[in-house]
């Protein structure tokens, strides 16, 4: 069976467009566009009213090609909605202290609303020190312990991390019921798995986080009304591990034969009720939330 492609809100097989499969598309590109449009309108209104234009500072350490592409895409997204952007490039040999100096300068720069430090940084960089040094108000990724703490406690005012916030908004805007749902997340990283669990819990899902020590992964995934794959392992979750009708969010970016794939095997679209394309699902949502967080960072500084 060939791989189905998302089209017109559902999934179709390339060789037979009439053959419909179960899953509706969790269309990250379309929802991200709504967010970009909303932010563009809000920025235009704000500037027309004589208020400050938000500004995003990106920091890239080293010359990793994929990271460079991600940063350039984020810069383009910012400019496209009227957010000013400034890009700082540091050599691959940069020390933690040198990066901390730049963070301090950006923290004190009154014109900068939000700071993004592209990860992964080179090995010699102690990211824990760098993240703690960020001004929490300018921490556009929500990685600072102050923001992570507010999110963990379910308290308002914290910056929600971009990928988890994007996943939850994609589910909400697509009409997937979250309250009371059994949500299973495969992955427990501080970047994706854990905060996604917390945000779903806040919306009253019953949440299970799976990881490499989980005894019987399939016994958990098969019970999931919402199933999030964030393990970074191609084909980890096969079709028979998915509950019929489940909303499946495929976060991971694995590269197989030069092609981006997620964690789910073939045929999942036959079983799932909703499925996020990969690419075109969570990626655009992550960038949209970065832009939304930049705008909101400026609002917090200068309402
Ligand atoms: P990570 O730090 O490597 O975490 C992976 C998690 O998956 C860990 O908790 C790990 O468990 C778990 N895991 C790995 N193999 C497993 C297995 N066989 N069974 C069960 N659990 C397993 O990765 P991450 O930063 O969370 O990112 C996850 C994926 O999402 C990556 O592919 C990344 O590129 C992608 N990503 C995409 C976006 C986007 O915008 N689309 C954004 C961020 C990340 P342990 O804790 O036990 O090791």
Short mmCIF file of C-alpha atoms and ligand atoms in Angstrom, two decimals:
data_model
loop_
_atom_site.label_atom_id
_atom_site.label_comp_id
_atom_site.label_asym_id
_atom_site.label_seq_id
_atom_site.Cartn_x
_atom_site.Cartn_y
_atom_site.Cartn_z
CA UNK A 1 0.00 0.00 0.00
CA UNK A 2 1.43 3.41 -0.92
CA UNK A 3 1.59 6.24 1.52
CA UNK A 4 -1.56 8.39 1.73
CA UNK A 5 -1.18 12.17 1.36
CA UNK A 6 -3.24 14.88 3.06
CA UNK A 7 -5.60 16.66 0.67
CA UNK A 8 -8.83 18.62 1.11
CA UNK A 9 -9.09 17.93 4.82
CA UNK A 10 -8.70 14.13 4.60
CA UNK A 11 -6.06 11.67 3.43
CA UNK A 12 -6.09 10.19 -0.06
CA UNK A 13 -4.00 7.59 -1.83
CA UNK A 14 -1.93 9.04 -4.67
CA UNK A 15 -3.02 6.42 -7.21
CA UNK A 16 -6.71 6.57 -6.32
CA UNK A 17 -8.06 9.93 -5.16
CA UNK A 18 -11.51 8.45 -4.55
CA UNK A 19 -10.32 6.06 -1.89
CA UNK A 20 -10.84 7.91 1.37
CA UNK A 21 -9.20 6.85 4.58
CA UNK A 22 -10.47 7.52 8.07
CA UNK A 23 -8.27 10.31 9.28
CA UNK A 24 -8.98 14.01 8.96
CA UNK A 25 -5.93 16.20 8.53
CA UNK A 26 -4.59 18.16 11.49
CA UNK A 27 -3.55 20.88 9.09
CA UNK A 28 -0.69 22.70 10.77
CA UNK A 29 0.00 24.91 7.76
CA UNK A 30 -3.59 26.21 7.67
CA UNK A 31 -3.84 26.82 11.43
CA UNK A 32 -0.37 28.43 11.48
CA UNK A 33 -1.51 30.79 8.71
CA UNK A 34 -4.46 31.90 10.87
CA UNK A 35 -2.03 32.69 13.69
CA UNK A 36 0.40 34.55 11.41
CA UNK A 37 -2.54 36.60 10.04
CA UNK A 38 -3.82 37.40 13.55
CA UNK A 39 -0.37 38.53 14.70
CA UNK A 40 0.19 40.56 11.49
CA UNK A 41 -3.10 42.41 12.10
CA UNK A 42 -2.30 42.99 15.78
CA UNK A 43 1.19 44.33 14.97
CA UNK A 44 -0.18 46.62 12.25
CA UNK A 45 -2.85 48.00 14.63
CA UNK A 46 -0.28 48.48 17.37
CA UNK A 47 2.19 50.35 15.16
CA UNK A 48 -0.61 52.45 13.62
CA UNK A 49 -1.57 53.47 17.17
CA UNK A 50 1.98 54.77 17.67
CA UNK A 51 3.13 51.92 19.89
CA UNK A 52 6.38 49.93 19.68
CA UNK A 53 7.02 47.33 16.99
CA UNK A 54 7.98 43.93 18.47
CA UNK A 55 11.53 42.76 17.77
CA UNK A 56 12.89 39.21 17.80
CA UNK A 57 16.60 38.56 18.36
CA UNK A 58 17.82 35.16 17.16
CA UNK A 59 21.14 33.69 18.22
CA UNK A 60 22.85 30.91 16.31
CA UNK A 61 26.08 29.39 17.60
CA UNK A 62 28.03 27.35 15.05
CA UNK A 63 27.30 26.57 11.41
CA UNK A 64 24.98 23.57 11.48
CA UNK A 65 23.13 23.72 8.16
CA UNK A 66 19.74 22.59 9.52
CA UNK A 67 19.89 25.08 12.42
CA UNK A 68 20.80 27.86 10.00
CA UNK A 69 17.78 27.00 7.86
CA UNK A 70 15.47 26.96 10.90
CA UNK A 71 16.71 30.36 12.04
CA UNK A 72 16.32 31.85 8.56
CA UNK A 73 12.76 30.52 8.35
CA UNK A 74 11.92 32.02 11.76
CA UNK A 75 13.43 35.36 10.69
CA UNK A 76 11.34 35.29 7.50
CA UNK A 77 8.18 34.44 9.47
CA UNK A 78 8.85 37.36 11.83
CA UNK A 79 9.38 39.85 9.01
CA UNK A 80 6.27 38.60 7.17
CA UNK A 81 4.05 39.68 10.09
CA UNK A 82 5.79 43.04 10.62
CA UNK A 83 7.99 41.92 13.53
CA UNK A 84 11.49 43.35 13.33
CA UNK A 85 14.26 40.79 13.59
CA UNK A 86 17.96 40.79 14.26
CA UNK A 87 20.19 37.77 13.77
CA UNK A 88 23.33 37.13 15.84
CA UNK A 89 25.75 34.52 14.49
CA UNK A 90 28.54 33.24 16.72
CA UNK A 91 31.37 30.90 15.77
CA UNK A 92 31.28 27.19 16.62
CA UNK A 93 34.10 27.81 19.14
CA UNK A 94 32.08 30.30 21.21
CA UNK A 95 32.36 29.70 24.96
CA UNK A 96 29.49 29.72 27.44
CA UNK A 97 30.82 32.98 28.92
CA UNK A 98 30.86 34.65 25.51
CA UNK A 99 27.29 33.55 24.86
CA UNK A 100 26.28 34.78 28.32
CA UNK A 101 27.75 38.19 27.47
CA UNK A 102 25.53 38.40 24.40
CA UNK A 103 22.46 37.26 26.37
CA UNK A 104 23.16 39.98 28.95
CA UNK A 105 23.40 42.60 26.20
CA UNK A 106 20.13 41.44 24.62
CA UNK A 107 18.41 41.34 28.03
CA UNK A 108 19.35 44.97 28.59
CA UNK A 109 18.56 46.10 25.02
CA UNK A 110 15.29 48.04 25.36
CA UNK A 111 14.50 47.52 21.67
CA UNK A 112 14.52 43.69 21.92
CA UNK A 113 11.19 42.04 22.85
CA UNK A 114 12.18 38.38 22.66
CA UNK A 115 15.33 36.25 22.44
CA UNK A 116 15.62 32.91 20.70
CA UNK A 117 18.75 30.79 21.12
CA UNK A 118 18.67 28.11 18.45
CA UNK A 119 19.29 24.61 19.79
CA UNK A 120 21.16 22.34 19.75
CA UNK A 121 24.16 24.52 20.61
CA UNK A 122 27.70 23.11 20.31
CA UNK A 123 28.77 20.72 23.10
CA UNK A 124 30.97 23.17 24.99
CA UNK A 125 27.98 25.46 25.67
CA UNK A 126 26.34 24.94 29.06
CA UNK A 127 22.75 25.58 27.99
CA UNK A 128 21.40 25.28 31.53
CA UNK A 129 23.42 28.38 32.53
CA UNK A 130 22.43 30.22 29.37
CA UNK A 131 18.71 29.54 29.77
CA UNK A 132 18.72 30.68 33.40
CA UNK A 133 20.51 33.90 32.35
CA UNK A 134 17.69 34.88 29.96
CA UNK A 135 15.27 37.57 31.09
CA UNK A 136 12.13 35.42 31.60
CA UNK A 137 10.01 38.10 29.91
CA UNK A 138 12.14 37.80 26.74
CA UNK A 139 12.35 33.98 26.90
CA UNK A 140 10.37 33.32 23.72
CA UNK A 141 10.78 29.51 23.98
CA UNK A 142 9.49 29.28 27.55
CA UNK A 143 12.61 27.38 28.67
CA UNK A 144 13.52 29.57 31.66
CA UNK A 145 12.68 27.77 34.96
CA UNK A 146 10.42 30.69 35.93
CA UNK A 147 8.25 30.13 32.85
CA UNK A 148 8.55 26.33 33.01
CA UNK A 149 7.50 26.50 36.68
CA UNK A 150 4.39 28.56 35.96
CA UNK A 151 3.41 26.15 33.16
CA UNK A 152 4.07 23.12 35.41
CA UNK A 153 1.92 24.62 38.17
CA UNK A 154 -0.82 25.50 35.68
CA UNK A 155 -0.55 29.18 36.67
CA UNK A 156 -1.15 32.04 34.24
CA UNK A 157 1.57 34.43 33.01
CA UNK A 158 4.24 31.91 31.97
CA UNK A 159 5.52 31.63 28.40
CA UNK A 160 4.33 28.31 26.99
CA UNK A 161 7.00 26.48 24.95
CA UNK A 162 6.38 26.75 21.22
CA UNK A 163 6.07 23.11 20.09
CA UNK A 164 3.80 21.91 22.95
CA UNK A 165 1.65 25.07 22.69
CA UNK A 166 1.45 24.53 18.93
CA UNK A 167 0.36 20.90 19.36
CA UNK A 168 -2.43 21.84 21.76
CA UNK A 169 -3.66 24.75 19.64
CA UNK A 170 -3.65 22.52 16.54
CA UNK A 171 -5.86 20.00 18.37
CA UNK A 172 -8.19 22.73 19.66
CA UNK A 173 -8.58 24.56 16.34
CA UNK A 174 -9.21 21.21 14.60
CA UNK A 175 -12.08 20.39 16.94
CA UNK A 176 -10.43 17.45 18.73
CA UNK A 177 -12.05 17.02 22.17
CA UNK A 178 -9.36 17.29 24.87
CA UNK A 179 -11.33 17.45 28.12
CA UNK A 180 -11.67 13.92 29.52
CA UNK A 181 -9.61 12.39 26.69
CA UNK A 182 -6.95 9.78 27.41
CA UNK A 183 -3.78 11.41 26.06
CA UNK A 184 -0.61 9.37 25.60
CA UNK A 185 2.67 11.06 24.75
CA UNK A 186 5.60 8.98 23.60
CA UNK A 187 8.57 11.02 24.84
CA UNK A 188 9.23 12.85 28.11
CA UNK A 189 11.79 15.50 27.13
CA UNK A 190 11.73 18.95 28.70
CA UNK A 191 11.40 20.36 25.18
CA UNK A 192 8.37 18.42 23.92
CA UNK A 193 6.98 15.45 25.86
CA UNK A 194 6.76 16.80 29.40
CA UNK A 195 5.34 20.26 28.64
CA UNK A 196 2.88 18.80 26.11
CA UNK A 197 1.62 16.54 28.89
CA UNK A 198 1.27 19.50 31.25
CA UNK A 199 -0.64 21.61 28.73
CA UNK A 200 -3.03 18.73 27.97
CA UNK A 201 -3.48 18.08 31.70
CA UNK A 202 -4.38 21.75 32.16
CA UNK A 203 -7.13 21.19 29.59
CA UNK A 204 -8.39 18.22 31.62
CA UNK A 205 -7.03 15.31 29.59
CA UNK A 206 -5.88 12.22 31.49
CA UNK A 207 -2.21 12.12 30.59
CA UNK A 208 0.34 9.29 30.31
CA UNK A 209 3.98 9.94 29.35
CA UNK A 210 5.87 6.99 27.82
CA UNK A 211 9.64 6.67 27.44
CA UNK A 212 12.39 4.13 26.88
CA UNK A 213 11.73 2.36 30.20
CA UNK A 214 7.99 2.00 29.56
CA UNK A 215 7.28 -1.74 29.90
CA UNK A 216 4.70 -2.26 27.16
CA UNK A 217 4.44 0.77 24.88
CA UNK A 218 1.63 -0.65 22.72
CA UNK A 219 -0.62 -1.31 25.75
CA UNK A 220 -0.54 2.46 26.42
CA UNK A 221 -0.74 3.80 22.86
CA UNK A 222 -3.73 1.56 22.07
CA UNK A 223 -5.75 3.27 24.82
CA UNK A 224 -5.01 6.80 23.58
CA UNK A 225 -7.75 9.11 22.32
CA UNK A 226 -4.94 11.60 21.67
CA UNK A 227 -1.60 10.04 20.73
CA UNK A 228 1.48 12.25 20.41
CA UNK A 229 4.64 10.72 18.91
CA UNK A 230 7.71 12.65 20.10
CA UNK A 231 10.34 9.93 20.42
CA UNK A 232 12.42 10.72 17.35
CA UNK A 233 12.29 7.08 16.16
CA UNK A 234 11.02 6.35 12.65
CA UNK A 235 8.30 3.65 12.49
CA UNK A 236 8.23 3.25 16.30
CA UNK A 237 4.42 3.36 16.39
CA UNK A 238 2.75 1.00 13.93
CA UNK A 239 -0.84 1.05 12.77
CA UNK A 240 -1.86 -1.75 15.16
CA UNK A 241 -0.66 0.38 18.10
CA UNK A 242 -3.22 3.12 17.34
CA UNK A 243 -6.77 3.15 18.71
CA UNK A 244 -9.37 3.52 15.93
CA UNK A 245 -10.55 7.14 15.76
CA UNK A 246 -7.63 8.53 17.77
CA UNK A 247 -6.17 11.98 17.12
CA UNK A 248 -2.55 11.32 16.17
CA UNK A 249 0.07 14.07 16.34
CA UNK A 250 3.35 13.18 14.65
CA UNK A 251 5.94 15.57 16.09
CA UNK A 252 9.27 13.96 15.30
CA UNK A 253 11.60 14.93 12.50
CA UNK A 254 13.47 11.76 11.51
CA UNK A 255 15.40 11.54 8.24
CA UNK A 256 15.07 8.32 6.24
CA UNK A 257 16.64 8.17 2.76
CA UNK A 258 16.74 11.97 2.65
CA UNK A 259 13.02 12.27 3.47
CA UNK A 260 11.50 13.72 6.66
CA UNK A 261 9.31 11.20 8.49
CA UNK A 262 7.81 11.05 11.97
CA UNK A 263 7.40 8.22 14.47
CA UNK A 264 4.36 6.54 12.88
CA UNK A 265 4.46 3.64 10.45
CA UNK A 266 2.42 3.22 7.26
CA UNK A 267 -1.35 2.81 7.36
CA UNK A 268 -1.97 4.91 10.49
CA UNK A 269 -4.23 7.22 8.43
CA UNK A 270 -6.56 4.21 7.89
CA UNK A 271 -7.13 3.85 11.60
CA UNK A 272 -6.78 7.32 13.11
CA UNK A 273 -9.61 9.84 13.34
CA UNK A 274 -7.20 12.78 12.87
CA UNK A 275 -3.58 12.78 11.79
CA UNK A 276 -1.01 15.55 11.47
CA UNK A 277 1.03 15.40 8.25
CA UNK A 278 4.76 15.27 8.64
CA UNK A 279 6.09 17.62 7.36
CA UNK A 280 3.32 20.24 7.42
CA UNK A 281 1.81 19.52 10.84
CA UNK A 282 3.67 20.46 14.00
CA UNK A 283 6.59 22.30 12.33
CA UNK A 284 4.56 25.28 11.05
CA UNK A 285 2.68 25.41 14.38
CA UNK A 286 5.98 25.67 16.29
CA UNK A 287 7.05 28.67 14.20
CA UNK A 288 3.61 30.27 14.51
CA UNK A 289 3.77 30.01 18.31
CA UNK A 290 7.25 31.55 18.28
CA UNK A 291 5.84 34.55 16.41
CA UNK A 292 2.82 34.74 18.76
CA UNK A 293 5.12 34.53 21.82
CA UNK A 294 7.31 37.34 20.40
CA UNK A 295 4.28 39.60 20.01
CA UNK A 296 3.05 38.72 23.51
CA UNK A 297 6.53 39.35 24.99
CA UNK A 298 6.36 42.92 23.68
CA UNK A 299 2.81 43.28 25.06
CA UNK A 300 4.05 42.21 28.51
CA UNK A 301 6.88 44.75 28.43
CA UNK A 302 4.89 47.60 26.96
CA UNK A 303 1.13 46.85 27.11
P1 LIG B 1 14.61 13.82 22.86
O1 LIG B 1 15.10 14.81 23.83
O2 LIG B 1 15.58 12.91 22.19
O3 LIG B 1 13.51 12.92 23.60
C1 LIG B 1 12.99 11.78 23.03
C2 LIG B 1 12.09 11.10 24.03
O4 LIG B 1 11.54 9.95 23.42
C3 LIG B 1 12.79 10.66 25.32
O5 LIG B 1 11.97 10.95 26.42
C4 LIG B 1 12.95 9.16 25.12
O6 LIG B 1 12.86 8.42 26.32
C5 LIG B 1 11.74 8.82 24.26
N1 LIG B 1 12.00 7.64 23.43
C6 LIG B 1 13.02 7.47 22.54
N2 LIG B 1 12.95 6.24 22.00
C7 LIG B 1 11.87 5.63 22.54
C8 LIG B 1 11.31 4.34 22.41
N3 LIG B 1 11.84 3.42 21.59
N4 LIG B 1 10.20 4.05 23.13
C9 LIG B 1 9.66 4.96 23.97
N5 LIG B 1 10.17 6.21 24.16
C10 LIG B 1 11.27 6.54 23.45
O7 LIG B 1 13.81 14.52 21.68
P2 LIG B 1 12.87 15.84 21.71
O8 LIG B 1 13.72 17.04 21.76
O9 LIG B 1 11.79 15.65 22.70
O10 LIG B 1 12.26 15.76 20.25
C11 LIG B 1 11.51 14.64 19.85
C12 LIG B 1 11.35 14.66 18.35
O11 LIG B 1 10.57 15.79 17.98
C13 LIG B 1 12.67 14.80 17.57
O12 LIG B 1 12.57 14.05 16.38
C14 LIG B 1 12.73 16.27 17.24
O13 LIG B 1 13.49 16.53 16.08
C15 LIG B 1 11.26 16.56 17.02
N6 LIG B 1 10.88 17.96 17.21
C16 LIG B 1 10.09 18.50 16.26
C17 LIG B 1 9.67 19.81 16.41
C18 LIG B 1 8.78 20.41 15.38
O14 LIG B 1 8.57 21.61 15.42
N7 LIG B 1 8.24 19.61 14.48
C19 LIG B 1 10.05 20.55 17.53
C20 LIG B 1 10.83 19.95 18.50
C21 LIG B 1 11.24 18.64 18.34
P3 LIG B 1 13.95 8.55 27.52
O15 LIG B 1 13.61 9.83 28.25
O16 LIG B 1 13.73 7.36 28.36
O17 LIG B 1 15.29 8.61 26.85
#
